[in-house]
Coordinates of C-alpha atoms in Angstrom, one line a residue:
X83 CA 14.9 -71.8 82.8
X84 CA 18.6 -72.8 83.7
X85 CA 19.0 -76.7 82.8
X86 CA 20.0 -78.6 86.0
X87 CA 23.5 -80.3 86.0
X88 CA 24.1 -78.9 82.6
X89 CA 27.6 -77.5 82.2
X90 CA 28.5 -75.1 79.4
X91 CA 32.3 -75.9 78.8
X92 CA 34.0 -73.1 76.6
X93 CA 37.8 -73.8 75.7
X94 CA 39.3 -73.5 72.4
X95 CA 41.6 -76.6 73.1
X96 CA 39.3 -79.3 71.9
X97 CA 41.6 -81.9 73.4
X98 CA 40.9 -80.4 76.6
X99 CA 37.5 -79.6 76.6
X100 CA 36.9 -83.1 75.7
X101 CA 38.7 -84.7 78.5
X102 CA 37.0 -82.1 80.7
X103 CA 33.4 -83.0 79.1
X104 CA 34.6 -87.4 79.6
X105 CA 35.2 -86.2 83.4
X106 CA 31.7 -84.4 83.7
X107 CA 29.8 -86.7 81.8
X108 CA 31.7 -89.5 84.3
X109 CA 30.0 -87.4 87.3
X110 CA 26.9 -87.0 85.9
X111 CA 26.6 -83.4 84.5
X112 CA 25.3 -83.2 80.8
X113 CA 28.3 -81.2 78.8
X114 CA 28.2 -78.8 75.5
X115 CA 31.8 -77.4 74.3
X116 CA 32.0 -74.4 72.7
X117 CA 35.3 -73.3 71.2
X118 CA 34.9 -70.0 69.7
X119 CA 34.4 -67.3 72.3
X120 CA 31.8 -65.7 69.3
X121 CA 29.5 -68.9 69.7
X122 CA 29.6 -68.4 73.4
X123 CA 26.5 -66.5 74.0
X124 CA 24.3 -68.2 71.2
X125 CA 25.0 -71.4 73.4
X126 CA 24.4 -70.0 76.3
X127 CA 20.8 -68.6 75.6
X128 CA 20.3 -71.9 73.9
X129 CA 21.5 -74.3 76.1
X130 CA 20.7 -72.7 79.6
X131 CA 23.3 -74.2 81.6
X132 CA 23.6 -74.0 85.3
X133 CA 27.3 -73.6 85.4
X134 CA 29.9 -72.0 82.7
X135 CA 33.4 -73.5 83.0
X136 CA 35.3 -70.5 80.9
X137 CA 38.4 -69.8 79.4
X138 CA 40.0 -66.8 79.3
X139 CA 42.2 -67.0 76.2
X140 CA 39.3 -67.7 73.2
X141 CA 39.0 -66.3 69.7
X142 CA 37.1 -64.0 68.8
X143 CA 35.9 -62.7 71.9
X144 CA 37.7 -63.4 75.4
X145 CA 36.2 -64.8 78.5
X146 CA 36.5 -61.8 80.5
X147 CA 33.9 -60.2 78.0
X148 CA 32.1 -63.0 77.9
X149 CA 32.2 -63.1 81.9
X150 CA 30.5 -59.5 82.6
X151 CA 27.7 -60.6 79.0
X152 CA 26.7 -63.3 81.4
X153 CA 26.5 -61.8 84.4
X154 CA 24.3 -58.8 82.7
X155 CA 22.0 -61.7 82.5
X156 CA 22.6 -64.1 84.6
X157 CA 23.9 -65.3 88.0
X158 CA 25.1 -68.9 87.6
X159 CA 28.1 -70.3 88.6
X160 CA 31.2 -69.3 86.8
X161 CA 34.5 -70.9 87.0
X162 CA 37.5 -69.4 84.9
X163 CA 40.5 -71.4 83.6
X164 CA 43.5 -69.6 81.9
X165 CA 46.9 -70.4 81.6
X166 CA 47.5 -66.8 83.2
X167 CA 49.1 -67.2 86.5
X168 CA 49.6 -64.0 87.4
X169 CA 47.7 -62.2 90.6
X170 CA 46.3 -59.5 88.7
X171 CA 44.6 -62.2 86.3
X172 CA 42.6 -63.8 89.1
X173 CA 41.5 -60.6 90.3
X174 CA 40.4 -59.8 87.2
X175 CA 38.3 -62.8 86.7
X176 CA 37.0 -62.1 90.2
X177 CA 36.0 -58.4 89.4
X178 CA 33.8 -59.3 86.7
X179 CA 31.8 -61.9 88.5
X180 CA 33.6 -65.2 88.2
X181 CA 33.0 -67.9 91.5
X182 CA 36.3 -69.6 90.7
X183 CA 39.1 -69.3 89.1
X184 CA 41.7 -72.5 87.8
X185 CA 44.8 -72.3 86.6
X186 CA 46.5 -74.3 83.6
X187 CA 47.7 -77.2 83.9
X188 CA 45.5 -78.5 85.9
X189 CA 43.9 -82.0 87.1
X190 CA 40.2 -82.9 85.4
X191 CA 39.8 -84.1 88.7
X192 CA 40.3 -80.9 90.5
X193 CA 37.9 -78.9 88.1
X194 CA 35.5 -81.9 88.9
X195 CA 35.7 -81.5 92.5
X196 CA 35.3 -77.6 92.3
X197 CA 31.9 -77.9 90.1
X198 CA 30.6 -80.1 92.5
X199 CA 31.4 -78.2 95.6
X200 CA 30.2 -74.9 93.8
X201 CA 27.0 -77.2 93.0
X202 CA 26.6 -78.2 96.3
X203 CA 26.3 -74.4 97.7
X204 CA 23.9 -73.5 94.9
X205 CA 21.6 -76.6 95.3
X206 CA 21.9 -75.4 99.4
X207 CA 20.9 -72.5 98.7
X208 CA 18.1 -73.1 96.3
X209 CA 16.5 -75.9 98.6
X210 CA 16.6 -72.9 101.7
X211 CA 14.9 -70.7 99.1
X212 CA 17.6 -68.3 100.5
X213 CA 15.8 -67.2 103.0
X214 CA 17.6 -68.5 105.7
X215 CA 21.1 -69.2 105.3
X216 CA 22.8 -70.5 109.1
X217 CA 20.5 -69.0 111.2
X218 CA 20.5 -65.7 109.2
X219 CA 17.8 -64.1 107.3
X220 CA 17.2 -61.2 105.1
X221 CA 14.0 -59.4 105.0
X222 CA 13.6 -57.0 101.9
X223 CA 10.3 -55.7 103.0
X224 CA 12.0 -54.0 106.2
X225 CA 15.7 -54.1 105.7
X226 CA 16.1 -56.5 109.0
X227 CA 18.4 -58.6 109.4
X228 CA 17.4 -61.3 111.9
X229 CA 19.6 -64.3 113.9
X230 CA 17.7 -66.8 116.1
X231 CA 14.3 -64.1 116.4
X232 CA 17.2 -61.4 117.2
X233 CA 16.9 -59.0 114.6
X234 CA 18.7 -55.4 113.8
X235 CA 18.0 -52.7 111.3
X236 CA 20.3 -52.1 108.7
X237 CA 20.2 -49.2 106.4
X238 CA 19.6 -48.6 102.8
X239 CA 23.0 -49.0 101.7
X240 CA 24.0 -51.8 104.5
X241 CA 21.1 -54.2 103.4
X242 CA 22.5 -53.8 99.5
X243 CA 25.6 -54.7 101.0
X244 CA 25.0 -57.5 102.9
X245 CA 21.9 -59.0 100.1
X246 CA 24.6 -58.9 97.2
X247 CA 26.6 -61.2 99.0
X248 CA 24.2 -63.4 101.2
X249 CA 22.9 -65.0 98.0
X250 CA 26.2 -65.9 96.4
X251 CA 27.6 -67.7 99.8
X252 CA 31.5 -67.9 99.0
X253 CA 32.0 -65.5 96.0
X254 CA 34.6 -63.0 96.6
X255 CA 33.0 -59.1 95.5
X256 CA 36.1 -56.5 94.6
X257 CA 35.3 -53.2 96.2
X258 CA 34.5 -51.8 92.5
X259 CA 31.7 -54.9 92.2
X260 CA 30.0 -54.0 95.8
X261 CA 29.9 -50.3 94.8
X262 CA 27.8 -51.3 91.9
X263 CA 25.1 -52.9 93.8
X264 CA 25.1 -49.8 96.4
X265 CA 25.2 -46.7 94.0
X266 CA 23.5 -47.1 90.4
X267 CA 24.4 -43.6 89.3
X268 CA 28.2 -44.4 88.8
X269 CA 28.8 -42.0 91.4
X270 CA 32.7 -41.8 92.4
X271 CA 33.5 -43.7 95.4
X272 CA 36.9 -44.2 97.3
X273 CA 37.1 -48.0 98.6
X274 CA 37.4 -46.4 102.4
X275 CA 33.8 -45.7 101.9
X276 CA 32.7 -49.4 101.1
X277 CA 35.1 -50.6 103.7
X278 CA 33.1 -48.4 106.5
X279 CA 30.0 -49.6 105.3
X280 CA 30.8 -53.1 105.8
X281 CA 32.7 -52.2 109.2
X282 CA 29.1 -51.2 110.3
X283 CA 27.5 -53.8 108.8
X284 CA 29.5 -56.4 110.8
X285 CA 28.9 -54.5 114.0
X286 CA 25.4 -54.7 113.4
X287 CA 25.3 -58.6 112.6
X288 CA 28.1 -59.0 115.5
X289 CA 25.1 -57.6 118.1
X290 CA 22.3 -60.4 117.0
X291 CA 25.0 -63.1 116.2
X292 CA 28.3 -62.4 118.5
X293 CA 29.4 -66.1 118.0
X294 CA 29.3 -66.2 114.2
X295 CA 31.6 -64.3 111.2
X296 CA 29.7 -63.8 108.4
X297 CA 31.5 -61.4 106.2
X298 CA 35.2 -62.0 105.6
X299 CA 37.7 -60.0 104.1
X300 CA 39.8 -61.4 101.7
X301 CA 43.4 -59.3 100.9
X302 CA 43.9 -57.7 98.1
X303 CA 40.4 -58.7 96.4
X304 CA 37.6 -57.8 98.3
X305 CA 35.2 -59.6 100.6
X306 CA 32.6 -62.5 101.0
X307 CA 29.6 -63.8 103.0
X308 CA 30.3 -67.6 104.6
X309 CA 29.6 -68.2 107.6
X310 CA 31.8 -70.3 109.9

């Protein structure tokens, strides 16, 4: 069972990790630091945390590793820190499942203010019992999608689509990450293919719910369920 506000800090800069666990512990979380990305996992199982703040630079075994080992088993919150600036880093870190991604140096405060707000949307979520996110809900028995007691069918490979990203509100799924949850044969797929899926996919949402914009997508990187 994840451990609520329990944050699993890994950085190999102990000065930093403790400032970052003072700043947490300030706000209320309950911290455990790990510095040696080859402790990572032990902690993990044993501490249960419901968020991972993760660096990508670590001995032994690097965050980006340790990034797709969680998300084989898990789907908490995970926000990456490197001192990597470049574009192909981020995507990177978004690719293997990461909700977040912060840059070095950066403000305590900011890394604060993102674990909160990434709280916040989990907490949301959980207290809906994602069933019903704005007005939108997702029925696995019948693959329905259904907006205000307007609902449409959506096939197969459109409901996959559209479940991946409905419960993880905000995340941002590369083309690669999407094509995982639609094929599970590692069948070869162009991204044109996962682009017209989700071109019908919106249609389909756009006829029960013309007002709203569910799925966005986000250049270069992929795309994301939030509804504005």
């Amino acid at each position: 069972m994840v451990t609520a506000d329990s944050v699993l800090i890994v950085e190999d800069e102990e000065k930093l990790a403790a400032i970052l666990a003072k700043y947490l512990s300030a706000s209320g979380f309950e911290c455990h630091v790990v510095t040696d990305g080859g402790e990572v996992m032990t902690a993990f199982e044993r501490y249960k945390p419901c968020m991972v703040l993760l660096d990508i630079m670590l001995p032994n075994v690097d965050g980006i590793t340790l990034c797709k080992q969680i998300r084989a088993q898990s789907q908490i919150p995970i926000i990456m820190t490197t001192a990597k600036v470049e574009e192909i880093d981020r995507l990177i870190g978004l690719e293997v499942g990461a909700d977040d991604y912060v840059c070095k140096p950066y403000s305590p405060r900011e890394v604060v203010a993102r674990v909160k707000a990434i709280m916040r949307r989990v907490n949301y979520i959980a207290e809906q019992n994602q069933e019903a996110l704005h007005g939108l809900e997702v029925d696995e028995q019948t693959f329905m999608a259904r907006f205000n007691n307007e609902s449409i069918a959506l096939t197969h490979v459109e409901f996959l689509l559209l479940k991946a990203m409905y419960v993880h509100p905000g995340r941002i799924f590369s083309r690669d990450k999407l094509m995982d949850h639609i094929y599970s044969d590692d069948r070869i797929v162009s991204d044109r293919t996962v682009d017209s899926h989700i071109k019908k996919l919106r249609k389909k949402l756009q006829s029960i719910a013309p007002e709203a914009n569910f799925i966005h997508s986000i250049y270069g990187a992929g795309y994301k369920f939030e509804p504005i």
